[in-house]
JSON list of C-alpha atoms in Angstrom, two decimals:
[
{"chain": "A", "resi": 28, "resn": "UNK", "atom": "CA", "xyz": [1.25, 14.53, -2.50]},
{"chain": "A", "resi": 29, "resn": "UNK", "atom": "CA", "xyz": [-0.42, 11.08, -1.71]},
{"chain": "A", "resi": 30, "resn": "UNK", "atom": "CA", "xyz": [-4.10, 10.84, -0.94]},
{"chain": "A", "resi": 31, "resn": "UNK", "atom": "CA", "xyz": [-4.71, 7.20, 0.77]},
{"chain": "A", "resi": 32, "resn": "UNK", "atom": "CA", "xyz": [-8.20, 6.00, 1.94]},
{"chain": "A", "resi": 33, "resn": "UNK", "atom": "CA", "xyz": [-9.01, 2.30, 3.86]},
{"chain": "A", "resi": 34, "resn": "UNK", "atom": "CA", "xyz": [-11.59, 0.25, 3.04]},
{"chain": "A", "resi": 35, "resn": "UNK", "atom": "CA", "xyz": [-12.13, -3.29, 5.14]},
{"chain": "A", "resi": 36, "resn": "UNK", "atom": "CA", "xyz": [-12.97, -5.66, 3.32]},
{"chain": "A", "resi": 37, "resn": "UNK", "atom": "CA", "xyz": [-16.19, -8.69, 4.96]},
{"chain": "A", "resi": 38, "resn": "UNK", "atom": "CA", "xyz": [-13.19, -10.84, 5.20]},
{"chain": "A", "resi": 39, "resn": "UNK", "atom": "CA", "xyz": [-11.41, -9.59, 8.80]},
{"chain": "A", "resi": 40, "resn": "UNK", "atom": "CA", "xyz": [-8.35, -11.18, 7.79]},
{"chain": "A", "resi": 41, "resn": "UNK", "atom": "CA", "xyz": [-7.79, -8.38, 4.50]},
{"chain": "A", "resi": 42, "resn": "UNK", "atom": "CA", "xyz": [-7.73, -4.84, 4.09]},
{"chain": "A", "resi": 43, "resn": "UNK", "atom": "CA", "xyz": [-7.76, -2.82, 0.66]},
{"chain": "A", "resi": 44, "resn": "UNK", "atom": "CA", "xyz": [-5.86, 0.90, 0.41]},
{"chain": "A", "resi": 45, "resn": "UNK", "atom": "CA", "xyz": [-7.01, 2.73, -2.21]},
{"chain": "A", "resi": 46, "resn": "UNK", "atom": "CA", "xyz": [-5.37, 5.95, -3.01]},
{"chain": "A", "resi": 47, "resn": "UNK", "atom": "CA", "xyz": [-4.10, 8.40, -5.09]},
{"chain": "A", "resi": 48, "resn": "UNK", "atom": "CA", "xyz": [-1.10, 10.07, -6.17]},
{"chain": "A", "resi": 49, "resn": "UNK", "atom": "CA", "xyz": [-0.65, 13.90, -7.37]},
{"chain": "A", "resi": 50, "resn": "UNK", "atom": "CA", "xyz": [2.94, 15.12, -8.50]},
{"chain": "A", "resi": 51, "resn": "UNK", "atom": "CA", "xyz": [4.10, 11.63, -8.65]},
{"chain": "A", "resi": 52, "resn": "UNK", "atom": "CA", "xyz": [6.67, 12.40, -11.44]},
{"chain": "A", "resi": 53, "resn": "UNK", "atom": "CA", "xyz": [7.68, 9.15, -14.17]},
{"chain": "A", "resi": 54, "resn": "UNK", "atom": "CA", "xyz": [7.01, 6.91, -11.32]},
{"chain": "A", "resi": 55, "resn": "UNK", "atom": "CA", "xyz": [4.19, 4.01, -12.97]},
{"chain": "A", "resi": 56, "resn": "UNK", "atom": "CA", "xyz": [4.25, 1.65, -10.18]},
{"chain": "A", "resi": 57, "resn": "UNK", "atom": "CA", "xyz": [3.50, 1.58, -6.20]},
{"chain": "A", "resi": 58, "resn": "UNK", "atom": "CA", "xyz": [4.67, -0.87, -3.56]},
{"chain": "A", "resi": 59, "resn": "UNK", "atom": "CA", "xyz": [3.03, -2.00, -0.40]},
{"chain": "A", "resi": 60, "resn": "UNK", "atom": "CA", "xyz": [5.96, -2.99, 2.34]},
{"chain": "A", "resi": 61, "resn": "UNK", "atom": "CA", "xyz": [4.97, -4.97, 5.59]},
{"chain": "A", "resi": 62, "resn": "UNK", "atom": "CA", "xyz": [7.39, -6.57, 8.38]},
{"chain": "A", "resi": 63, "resn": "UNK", "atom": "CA", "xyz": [8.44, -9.83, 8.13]},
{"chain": "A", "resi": 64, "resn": "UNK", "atom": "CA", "xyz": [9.03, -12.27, 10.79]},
{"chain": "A", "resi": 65, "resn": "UNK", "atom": "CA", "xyz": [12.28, -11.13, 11.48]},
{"chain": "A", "resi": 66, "resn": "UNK", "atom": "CA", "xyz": [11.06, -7.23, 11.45]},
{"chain": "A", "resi": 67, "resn": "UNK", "atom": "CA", "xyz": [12.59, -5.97, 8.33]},
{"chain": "A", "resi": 68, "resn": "UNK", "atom": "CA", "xyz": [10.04, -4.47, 5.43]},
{"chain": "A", "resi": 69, "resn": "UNK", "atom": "CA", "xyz": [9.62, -7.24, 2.63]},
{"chain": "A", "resi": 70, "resn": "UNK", "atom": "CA", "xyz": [7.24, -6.22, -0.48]},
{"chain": "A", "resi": 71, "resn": "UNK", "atom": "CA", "xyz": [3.73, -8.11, -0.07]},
{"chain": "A", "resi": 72, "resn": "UNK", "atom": "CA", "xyz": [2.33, -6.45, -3.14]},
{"chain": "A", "resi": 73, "resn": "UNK", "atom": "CA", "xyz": [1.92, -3.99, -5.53]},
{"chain": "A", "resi": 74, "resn": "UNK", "atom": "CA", "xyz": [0.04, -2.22, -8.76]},
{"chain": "A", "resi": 75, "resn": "UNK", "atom": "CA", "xyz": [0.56, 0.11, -11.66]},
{"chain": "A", "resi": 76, "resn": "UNK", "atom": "CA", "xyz": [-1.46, 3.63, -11.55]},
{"chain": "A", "resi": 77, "resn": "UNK", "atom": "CA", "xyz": [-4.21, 4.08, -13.80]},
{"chain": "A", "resi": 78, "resn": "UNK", "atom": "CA", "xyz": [-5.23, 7.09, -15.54]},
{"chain": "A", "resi": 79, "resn": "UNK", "atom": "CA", "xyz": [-6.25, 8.60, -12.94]},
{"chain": "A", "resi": 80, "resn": "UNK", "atom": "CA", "xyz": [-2.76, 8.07, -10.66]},
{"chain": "A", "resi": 81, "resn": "UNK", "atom": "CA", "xyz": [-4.97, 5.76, -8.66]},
{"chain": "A", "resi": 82, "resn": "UNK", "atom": "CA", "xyz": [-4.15, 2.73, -7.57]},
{"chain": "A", "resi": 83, "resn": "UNK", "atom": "CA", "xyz": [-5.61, -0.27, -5.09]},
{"chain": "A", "resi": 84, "resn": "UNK", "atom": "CA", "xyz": [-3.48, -2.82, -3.10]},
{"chain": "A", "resi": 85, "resn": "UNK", "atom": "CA", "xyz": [-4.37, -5.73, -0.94]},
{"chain": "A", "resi": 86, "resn": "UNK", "atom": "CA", "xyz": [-2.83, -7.45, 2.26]},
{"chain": "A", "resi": 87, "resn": "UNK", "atom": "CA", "xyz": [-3.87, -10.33, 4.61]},
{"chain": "A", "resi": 88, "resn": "UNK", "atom": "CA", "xyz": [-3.22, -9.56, 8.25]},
{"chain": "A", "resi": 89, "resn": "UNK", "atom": "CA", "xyz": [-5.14, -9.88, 11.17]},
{"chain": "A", "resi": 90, "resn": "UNK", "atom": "CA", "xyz": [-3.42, -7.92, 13.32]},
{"chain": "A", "resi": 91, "resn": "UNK", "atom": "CA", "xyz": [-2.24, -3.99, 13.22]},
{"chain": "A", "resi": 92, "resn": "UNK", "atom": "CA", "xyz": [0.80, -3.58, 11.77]},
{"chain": "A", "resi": 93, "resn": "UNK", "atom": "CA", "xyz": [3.27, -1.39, 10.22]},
{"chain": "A", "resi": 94, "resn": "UNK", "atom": "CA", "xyz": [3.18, -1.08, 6.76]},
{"chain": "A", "resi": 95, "resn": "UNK", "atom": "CA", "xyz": [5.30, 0.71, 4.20]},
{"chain": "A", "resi": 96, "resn": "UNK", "atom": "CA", "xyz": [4.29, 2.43, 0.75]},
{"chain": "A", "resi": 97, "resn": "UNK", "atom": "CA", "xyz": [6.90, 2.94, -1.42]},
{"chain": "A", "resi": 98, "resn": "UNK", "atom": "CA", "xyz": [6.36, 5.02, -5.05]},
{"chain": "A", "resi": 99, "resn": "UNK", "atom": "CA", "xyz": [10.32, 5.66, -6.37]},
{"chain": "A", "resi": 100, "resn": "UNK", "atom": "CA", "xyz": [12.21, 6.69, -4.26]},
{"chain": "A", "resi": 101, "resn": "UNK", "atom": "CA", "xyz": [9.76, 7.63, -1.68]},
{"chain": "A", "resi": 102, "resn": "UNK", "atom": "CA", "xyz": [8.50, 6.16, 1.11]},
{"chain": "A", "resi": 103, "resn": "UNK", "atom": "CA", "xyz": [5.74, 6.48, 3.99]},
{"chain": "A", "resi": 104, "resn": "UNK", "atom": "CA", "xyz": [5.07, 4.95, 6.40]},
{"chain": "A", "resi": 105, "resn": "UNK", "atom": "CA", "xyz": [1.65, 3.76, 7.71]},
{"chain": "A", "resi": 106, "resn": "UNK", "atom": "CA", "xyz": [-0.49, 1.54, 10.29]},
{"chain": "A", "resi": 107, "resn": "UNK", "atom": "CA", "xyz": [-3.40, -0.60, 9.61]},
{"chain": "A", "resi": 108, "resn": "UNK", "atom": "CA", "xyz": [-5.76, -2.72, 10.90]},
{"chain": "A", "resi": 109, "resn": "UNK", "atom": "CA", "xyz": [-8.91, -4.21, 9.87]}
]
C-alpha cells in the first residue's frame, strides 16, 4: 500500500512528495521517474526509507508532468504540478 502526499515548495519551479510505504517487503530504497526529452522515464532522484517507511523526494519542473515512482519491482504512476 503507498500513502503519497504533495507539498509545493515557495520555489514554483520544485515540488516535494512525501509519502509512505506499508507492506513494502525488503525493498530499502524508492525511485522518482520523470520523462525525458525524448518521452521515455529516466530516474531524476531518489531516497532510502526511514524508520518509519517514509521517505521525501524532490524534482524541478515547472510544468505538469508525468512522473513515475518505482519501489522494487513496482511501479505507479502519477501527475504533478506545482
Amino acid at each position: 500500500c503507498l500513502v503519497i502526499g504533495f507539498i509545493s515548495c515557495k520555489n514554483k519551479t520544485e515540488f516535494v512528495i512525501n509519502g509512505a510505504v506499508k507492506n513494502k517487503g525488503e525493498e530499502q530504497k524508492i525511485y522518482l521517474y520523470a520523462s525525458n526529452n525524448m518521452g521515455q522515464m529516466s530516474p531524476v532522484d531518489s531516497t532510502f526509507f526511514d524508520e518509519n517507511q517514509e521517505f521525501k523526494l524532490k524534482y524541478k519542473s515547472e510544468n505538469p508532468d508525468f512522473f513515475q515512482l518505482v519501489i522494487g519491482n513496482k511501479s505507479y504512476m502519477l501527475i504533478a504540478s506545482n
